[in-house]
């Protein structure tokens, strides 16, 4: 799509939605004048792919209206019907795959997650609040099973499926909750299995 047509379509969408350019610029993490300069001065000449995708999502329109390429088919990610507990824990033998979660391919690419290594799990409990809340859905990257104190992981501990931060400890790992009301626990070596690292959070507003 030519740059001037892209700008014209965007201007029509903004007028139809009744949103301010400064507001949309902030949605993109840009300075407030970014989209005004784009429309009025043609700078940038074309919106980057990331900006187009974010605007299309925010405005609820097809990205092709903003110059994006036709979307590839969504990637289906299995959804596990067992709440990865951010509290008391769940039982691994109760796992069953439910209706899959549809993910845009570009989002998985941005996250660096292979479709074959992706799973969705629903969080239960409040031990990881406010980072993860009860009912949140998390994307788990099963390729990433190396302990990193900066990340949040899904793991099984003697049958329990948990979501925790991990710290190496003598004889195993410490399970750390973001909610200070929950004490640190020790998972002994050989009694836990890392499932993967949390790569994305979905939350209903």
PDB file of C-alpha atoms in Angstrom:
ATOM      1  CA  UNK A   1       0.000   0.000   0.000  1.00  0.00           C
ATOM      2  CA  UNK A   2       1.324   3.442  -0.957  1.00  0.00           C
ATOM      3  CA  UNK A   3       2.337   5.686   1.923  1.00  0.00           C
ATOM      4  CA  UNK A   4      -0.191   8.437   1.129  1.00  0.00           C
ATOM      5  CA  UNK A   5      -3.053   5.909   0.989  1.00  0.00           C
ATOM      6  CA  UNK A   6      -1.898   4.468   4.309  1.00  0.00           C
ATOM      7  CA  UNK A   7      -1.986   7.925   5.891  1.00  0.00           C
ATOM      8  CA  UNK A   8      -5.397   8.702   4.398  1.00  0.00           C
ATOM      9  CA  UNK A   9      -6.862   5.476   5.763  1.00  0.00           C
ATOM     10  CA  UNK A  10      -5.400   6.179   9.164  1.00  0.00           C
ATOM     11  CA  UNK A  11      -6.819   9.721   9.186  1.00  0.00           C
ATOM     12  CA  UNK A  12     -10.293   8.360   8.372  1.00  0.00           C
ATOM     13  CA  UNK A  13     -10.056   5.774  11.151  1.00  0.00           C
ATOM     14  CA  UNK A  14      -8.984   8.380  13.705  1.00  0.00           C
ATOM     15  CA  UNK A  15     -11.888  10.636  12.720  1.00  0.00           C
ATOM     16  CA  UNK A  16     -14.390   7.761  12.786  1.00  0.00           C
ATOM     17  CA  UNK A  17     -13.198   6.512  16.196  1.00  0.00           C
ATOM     18  CA  UNK A  18     -12.993   9.987  17.693  1.00  0.00           C
ATOM     19  CA  UNK A  19      -9.624   9.404  19.337  1.00  0.00           C
ATOM     20  CA  UNK A  20      -6.806  11.882  19.790  1.00  0.00           C
ATOM     21  CA  UNK A  21      -3.534  11.455  17.981  1.00  0.00           C
ATOM     22  CA  UNK A  22      -1.614  12.172  21.182  1.00  0.00           C
ATOM     23  CA  UNK A  23      -3.482   9.356  22.931  1.00  0.00           C
ATOM     24  CA  UNK A  24      -2.671   6.901  20.143  1.00  0.00           C
ATOM     25  CA  UNK A  25       0.963   8.002  20.166  1.00  0.00           C
ATOM     26  CA  UNK A  26       1.175   7.162  23.855  1.00  0.00           C
ATOM     27  CA  UNK A  27      -0.406   3.760  23.168  1.00  0.00           C
ATOM     28  CA  UNK A  28       2.600   3.133  20.922  1.00  0.00           C
ATOM     29  CA  UNK A  29       5.020   4.302  23.583  1.00  0.00           C
ATOM     30  CA  UNK A  30       5.970   7.273  21.408  1.00  0.00           C
ATOM     31  CA  UNK A  31       6.101  10.994  22.110  1.00  0.00           C
ATOM     32  CA  UNK A  32       2.651  12.730  21.920  1.00  0.00           C
ATOM     33  CA  UNK A  33       3.442  14.419  18.573  1.00  0.00           C
ATOM     34  CA  UNK A  34       4.548  11.226  16.797  1.00  0.00           C
ATOM     35  CA  UNK A  35       1.327  10.467  14.880  1.00  0.00           C
ATOM     36  CA  UNK A  36       0.564  14.111  14.186  1.00  0.00           C
ATOM     37  CA  UNK A  37       3.942  14.407  12.483  1.00  0.00           C
ATOM     38  CA  UNK A  38       3.209  11.205  10.596  1.00  0.00           C
ATOM     39  CA  UNK A  39      -0.073  12.555   9.237  1.00  0.00           C
ATOM     40  CA  UNK A  40       0.883  16.175   8.664  1.00  0.00           C
ATOM     41  CA  UNK A  41       4.533  15.906   7.645  1.00  0.00           C
ATOM     42  CA  UNK A  42       4.848  12.340   6.423  1.00  0.00           C
ATOM     43  CA  UNK A  43       7.443  11.548   9.068  1.00  0.00           C
ATOM     44  CA  UNK A  44       7.882   8.640   9.293  1.00  0.00           C
ATOM     45  CA  UNK A  45       6.933   7.951   5.687  1.00  0.00           C
ATOM     46  CA  UNK A  46       5.372   4.623   6.676  1.00  0.00           C
ATOM     47  CA  UNK A  47       4.427   3.246  10.067  1.00  0.00           C
ATOM     48  CA  UNK A  48       6.685   0.435  11.301  1.00  0.00           C
ATOM     49  CA  UNK A  49       5.096  -3.005  11.448  1.00  0.00           C
ATOM     50  CA  UNK A  50       5.020  -2.961  15.252  1.00  0.00           C
ATOM     51  CA  UNK A  51       3.148   0.366  15.304  1.00  0.00           C
ATOM     52  CA  UNK A  52       0.655  -0.760  12.664  1.00  0.00           C
ATOM     53  CA  UNK A  53      -0.112  -3.935  14.572  1.00  0.00           C
ATOM     54  CA  UNK A  54      -0.587  -2.100  17.882  1.00  0.00           C
ATOM     55  CA  UNK A  55      -2.814   0.577  16.340  1.00  0.00           C
ATOM     56  CA  UNK A  56      -4.931  -1.994  14.517  1.00  0.00           C
ATOM     57  CA  UNK A  57      -5.408  -3.910  17.761  1.00  0.00           C
ATOM     58  CA  UNK A  58      -6.281  -0.758  19.722  1.00  0.00           C
ATOM     59  CA  UNK A  59      -8.688   0.555  17.081  1.00  0.00           C
ATOM     60  CA  UNK A  60     -10.221  -2.860  16.438  1.00  0.00           C
ATOM     61  CA  UNK A  61      -9.535  -2.927  12.689  1.00  0.00           C
ATOM     62  CA  UNK A  62      -7.717  -5.140  10.218  1.00  0.00           C
ATOM     63  CA  UNK A  63      -4.046  -4.227   9.990  1.00  0.00           C
ATOM     64  CA  UNK A  64      -4.242  -4.235   6.195  1.00  0.00           C
ATOM     65  CA  UNK A  65      -6.152  -0.928   6.420  1.00  0.00           C
ATOM     66  CA  UNK A  66      -2.982   0.641   7.798  1.00  0.00           C
ATOM     67  CA  UNK A  67      -0.699  -0.843   5.189  1.00  0.00           C
ATOM     68  CA  UNK A  68      -0.014  -4.173   6.812  1.00  0.00           C
ATOM     69  CA  UNK A  69       0.238  -7.382   4.917  1.00  0.00           C
ATOM     70  CA  UNK A  70      -2.657  -9.847   5.043  1.00  0.00           C
ATOM     71  CA  UNK A  71      -2.421 -11.746   8.297  1.00  0.00           C
ATOM     72  CA  UNK A  72      -1.181 -15.296   8.250  1.00  0.00           C
ATOM     73  CA  UNK A  73      -3.363 -17.918   9.832  1.00  0.00           C
ATOM     74  CA  UNK A  74      -3.410 -17.790  13.625  1.00  0.00           C
ATOM     75  CA  UNK A  75      -1.269 -20.317  15.460  1.00  0.00           C
ATOM     76  CA  UNK A  76      -3.207 -22.616  17.747  1.00  0.00           C
ATOM     77  CA  UNK A  77      -1.591 -23.041  21.144  1.00  0.00           C
ATOM     78  CA  UNK A  78      -2.856 -25.844  23.428  1.00  0.00           C
ATOM     79  CA  UNK A  79      -4.633 -24.655  26.542  1.00  0.00           C
ATOM     80  CA  UNK A  80      -4.150 -26.865  29.585  1.00  0.00           C
ATOM     81  CA  UNK A  81      -7.291 -27.345  31.647  1.00  0.00           C
ATOM     82  CA  UNK A  82      -5.434 -27.214  34.906  1.00  0.00           C
ATOM     83  CA  UNK A  83      -4.833 -23.952  36.693  1.00  0.00           C
ATOM     84  CA  UNK A  84      -1.121 -23.497  37.199  1.00  0.00           C
ATOM     85  CA  UNK A  85      -1.464 -22.537  40.790  1.00  0.00           C
ATOM     86  CA  UNK A  86      -0.104 -19.256  42.042  1.00  0.00           C
ATOM     87  CA  UNK A  87      -1.363 -20.466  45.401  1.00  0.00           C
ATOM     88  CA  UNK A  88      -2.161 -23.948  46.670  1.00  0.00           C
ATOM     89  CA  UNK A  89      -1.204 -25.937  43.578  1.00  0.00           C
ATOM     90  CA  UNK A  90      -2.865 -28.318  41.144  1.00  0.00           C
ATOM     91  CA  UNK A  91      -2.420 -31.975  40.399  1.00  0.00           C
ATOM     92  CA  UNK A  92      -0.557 -32.892  37.241  1.00  0.00           C
ATOM     93  CA  UNK A  93      -2.499 -36.099  36.699  1.00  0.00           C
ATOM     94  CA  UNK A  94      -5.661 -34.021  36.214  1.00  0.00           C
ATOM     95  CA  UNK A  95      -4.262 -32.258  33.147  1.00  0.00           C
ATOM     96  CA  UNK A  96      -6.281 -32.285  29.963  1.00  0.00           C
ATOM     97  CA  UNK A  97      -6.074 -30.182  26.820  1.00  0.00           C
ATOM     98  CA  UNK A  98      -9.067 -27.940  26.159  1.00  0.00           C
ATOM     99  CA  UNK A  99     -10.015 -25.564  23.339  1.00  0.00           C
ATOM    100  CA  UNK A 100      -6.765 -24.129  21.947  1.00  0.00           C
ATOM    101  CA  UNK A 101      -5.772 -20.481  22.228  1.00  0.00           C
ATOM    102  CA  UNK A 102      -5.264 -18.643  18.918  1.00  0.00           C
ATOM    103  CA  UNK A 103      -2.063 -16.582  18.760  1.00  0.00           C
ATOM    104  CA  UNK A 104      -0.970 -14.183  15.998  1.00  0.00           C
ATOM    105  CA  UNK A 105       2.217 -15.581  14.426  1.00  0.00           C
ATOM    106  CA  UNK A 106       4.002 -12.215  14.623  1.00  0.00           C
ATOM    107  CA  UNK A 107       3.442 -12.078  18.394  1.00  0.00           C
ATOM    108  CA  UNK A 108       5.029 -15.485  18.928  1.00  0.00           C
ATOM    109  CA  UNK A 109       7.947 -14.364  16.762  1.00  0.00           C
ATOM    110  CA  UNK A 110       8.360 -11.196  18.816  1.00  0.00           C
ATOM    111  CA  UNK A 111       8.321 -13.236  22.007  1.00  0.00           C
ATOM    112  CA  UNK A 112      10.825 -15.711  20.589  1.00  0.00           C
ATOM    113  CA  UNK A 113       8.545 -18.676  21.292  1.00  0.00           C
ATOM    114  CA  UNK A 114       8.295 -21.638  18.926  1.00  0.00           C
ATOM    115  CA  UNK A 115       4.674 -22.698  18.354  1.00  0.00           C
ATOM    116  CA  UNK A 116       5.670 -26.298  19.147  1.00  0.00           C
ATOM    117  CA  UNK A 117       6.960 -25.227  22.580  1.00  0.00           C
ATOM    118  CA  UNK A 118       4.006 -23.004  23.561  1.00  0.00           C
ATOM    119  CA  UNK A 119       1.224 -23.796  26.039  1.00  0.00           C
ATOM    120  CA  UNK A 120      -1.434 -21.669  27.724  1.00  0.00           C
ATOM    121  CA  UNK A 121      -2.245 -22.165  31.410  1.00  0.00           C
ATOM    122  CA  UNK A 122      -4.682 -20.310  33.644  1.00  0.00           C
ATOM    123  CA  UNK A 123      -3.367 -18.952  36.944  1.00  0.00           C
ATOM    124  CA  UNK A 124      -5.202 -19.769  40.164  1.00  0.00           C
ATOM    125  CA  UNK A 125      -4.643 -18.034  43.478  1.00  0.00           C
ATOM    126  CA  UNK A 126      -2.976 -14.823  44.539  1.00  0.00           C
ATOM    127  CA  UNK A 127       0.530 -15.778  45.612  1.00  0.00           C
ATOM    128  CA  UNK A 128       2.057 -14.045  42.562  1.00  0.00           C
ATOM    129  CA  UNK A 129      -0.106 -10.923  42.834  1.00  0.00           C
ATOM    130  CA  UNK A 130       0.090  -8.212  41.731  1.00  0.00           C
ATOM    131  CA  UNK A 131       2.265  -9.532  38.875  1.00  0.00           C
ATOM    132  CA  UNK A 132      -0.077 -12.448  38.118  1.00  0.00           C
ATOM    133  CA  UNK A 133      -3.652 -12.483  39.335  1.00  0.00           C
ATOM    134  CA  UNK A 134      -6.217 -15.227  39.736  1.00  0.00           C
ATOM    135  CA  UNK A 135      -7.732 -15.989  36.312  1.00  0.00           C
ATOM    136  CA  UNK A 136      -4.848 -14.626  34.240  1.00  0.00           C
ATOM    137  CA  UNK A 137      -3.810 -16.753  31.264  1.00  0.00           C
ATOM    138  CA  UNK A 138      -0.098 -17.163  30.730  1.00  0.00           C
ATOM    139  CA  UNK A 139       1.887 -18.337  27.735  1.00  0.00           C
ATOM    140  CA  UNK A 140       4.548 -20.824  28.798  1.00  0.00           C
ATOM    141  CA  UNK A 141       7.661 -21.342  26.685  1.00  0.00           C
ATOM    142  CA  UNK A 142       8.689 -24.951  27.302  1.00  0.00           C
ATOM    143  CA  UNK A 143      12.041 -24.395  25.562  1.00  0.00           C
ATOM    144  CA  UNK A 144      13.184 -22.079  28.332  1.00  0.00           C
ATOM    145  CA  UNK A 145      13.926 -24.190  31.371  1.00  0.00           C
ATOM    146  CA  UNK A 146      17.083 -22.534  32.614  1.00  0.00           C
ATOM    147  CA  UNK A 147      16.611 -20.934  36.029  1.00  0.00           C
ATOM    148  CA  UNK A 148      16.823 -17.145  35.886  1.00  0.00           C
ATOM    149  CA  UNK A 149      15.959 -14.992  38.900  1.00  0.00           C
ATOM    150  CA  UNK A 150      14.461 -12.363  36.581  1.00  0.00           C
ATOM    151  CA  UNK A 151      11.846 -14.725  35.164  1.00  0.00           C
ATOM    152  CA  UNK A 152       8.676 -16.456  36.322  1.00  0.00           C
ATOM    153  CA  UNK A 153       8.397 -20.194  35.759  1.00  0.00           C
ATOM    154  CA  UNK A 154       5.821 -22.955  35.720  1.00  0.00           C
ATOM    155  CA  UNK A 155       7.057 -26.092  37.450  1.00  0.00           C
ATOM    156  CA  UNK A 156       5.804 -29.298  39.024  1.00  0.00           C
ATOM    157  CA  UNK A 157       6.751 -29.992  42.606  1.00  0.00           C
ATOM    158  CA  UNK A 158       5.725 -33.456  43.835  1.00  0.00           C
ATOM    159  CA  UNK A 159       2.522 -33.359  41.794  1.00  0.00           C
ATOM    160  CA  UNK A 160       1.725 -29.681  42.249  1.00  0.00           C
ATOM    161  CA  UNK A 161       1.769 -27.372  39.236  1.00  0.00           C
ATOM    162  CA  UNK A 162       3.042 -23.975  40.417  1.00  0.00           C
ATOM    163  CA  UNK A 163       3.924 -20.537  39.089  1.00  0.00           C
ATOM    164  CA  UNK A 164       6.853 -19.018  40.954  1.00  0.00           C
ATOM    165  CA  UNK A 165      10.100 -17.138  40.776  1.00  0.00           C
ATOM    166  CA  UNK A 166      13.075 -19.405  41.367  1.00  0.00           C
ATOM    167  CA  UNK A 167      16.347 -18.966  43.221  1.00  0.00           C
ATOM    168  CA  UNK A 168      19.107 -21.556  43.292  1.00  0.00           C
ATOM    169  CA  UNK A 169      19.586 -22.920  46.818  1.00  0.00           C
ATOM    170  CA  UNK A 170      21.644 -25.578  48.543  1.00  0.00           C
ATOM    171  CA  UNK A 171      19.916 -28.890  47.859  1.00  0.00           C
ATOM    172  CA  UNK A 172      17.418 -27.512  45.350  1.00  0.00           C
ATOM    173  CA  UNK A 173      15.642 -24.264  44.451  1.00  0.00           C
ATOM    174  CA  UNK A 174      13.688 -21.706  46.436  1.00  0.00           C
ATOM    175  CA  UNK A 175      10.139 -20.960  45.276  1.00  0.00           C
ATOM    176  CA  UNK A 176       9.512 -17.245  45.685  1.00  0.00           C
ATOM    177  CA  UNK A 177       6.102 -15.554  45.547  1.00  0.00           C
ATOM    178  CA  UNK A 178       5.563 -11.893  44.640  1.00  0.00           C
ATOM    179  CA  UNK A 179       2.861 -11.663  47.315  1.00  0.00           C
ATOM    180  CA  UNK A 180       4.765 -11.135  50.596  1.00  0.00           C
ATOM    181  CA  UNK A 181       2.042 -12.988  52.511  1.00  0.00           C
ATOM    182  CA  UNK A 182       3.412 -16.259  51.106  1.00  0.00           C
ATOM    183  CA  UNK A 183       6.661 -17.632  52.577  1.00  0.00           C
ATOM    184  CA  UNK A 184       9.580 -18.870  50.495  1.00  0.00           C
ATOM    185  CA  UNK A 185       9.532 -22.631  49.953  1.00  0.00           C
ATOM    186  CA  UNK A 186      12.342 -25.049  49.168  1.00  0.00           C
ATOM    187  CA  UNK A 187      11.918 -27.586  46.376  1.00  0.00           C
ATOM    188  CA  UNK A 188      14.545 -30.277  46.764  1.00  0.00           C
ATOM    189  CA  UNK A 189      16.620 -31.460  43.830  1.00  0.00           C
ATOM    190  CA  UNK A 190      15.025 -34.392  42.044  1.00  0.00           C
ATOM    191  CA  UNK A 191      11.566 -33.517  43.357  1.00  0.00           C
ATOM    192  CA  UNK A 192      10.680 -30.776  40.901  1.00  0.00           C
ATOM    193  CA  UNK A 193      10.453 -30.465  37.129  1.00  0.00           C
ATOM    194  CA  UNK A 194      10.631 -27.193  35.236  1.00  0.00           C
ATOM    195  CA  UNK A 195       7.864 -26.927  32.641  1.00  0.00           C
ATOM    196  CA  UNK A 196       8.888 -23.602  31.133  1.00  0.00           C
ATOM    197  CA  UNK A 197       9.184 -19.880  31.533  1.00  0.00           C
ATOM    198  CA  UNK A 198       6.260 -17.462  31.391  1.00  0.00           C
ATOM    199  CA  UNK A 199       6.618 -15.459  28.161  1.00  0.00           C
ATOM    200  CA  UNK A 200       3.308 -13.558  27.972  1.00  0.00           C
ATOM    201  CA  UNK A 201       0.383 -12.585  30.151  1.00  0.00           C
ATOM    202  CA  UNK A 202      -3.242 -12.265  29.082  1.00  0.00           C
ATOM    203  CA  UNK A 203      -5.618 -10.461  31.411  1.00  0.00           C
ATOM    204  CA  UNK A 204      -9.279  -9.548  31.065  1.00  0.00           C
ATOM    205  CA  UNK A 205      -9.980  -5.892  31.805  1.00  0.00           C
TER     206      UNK A 205
END
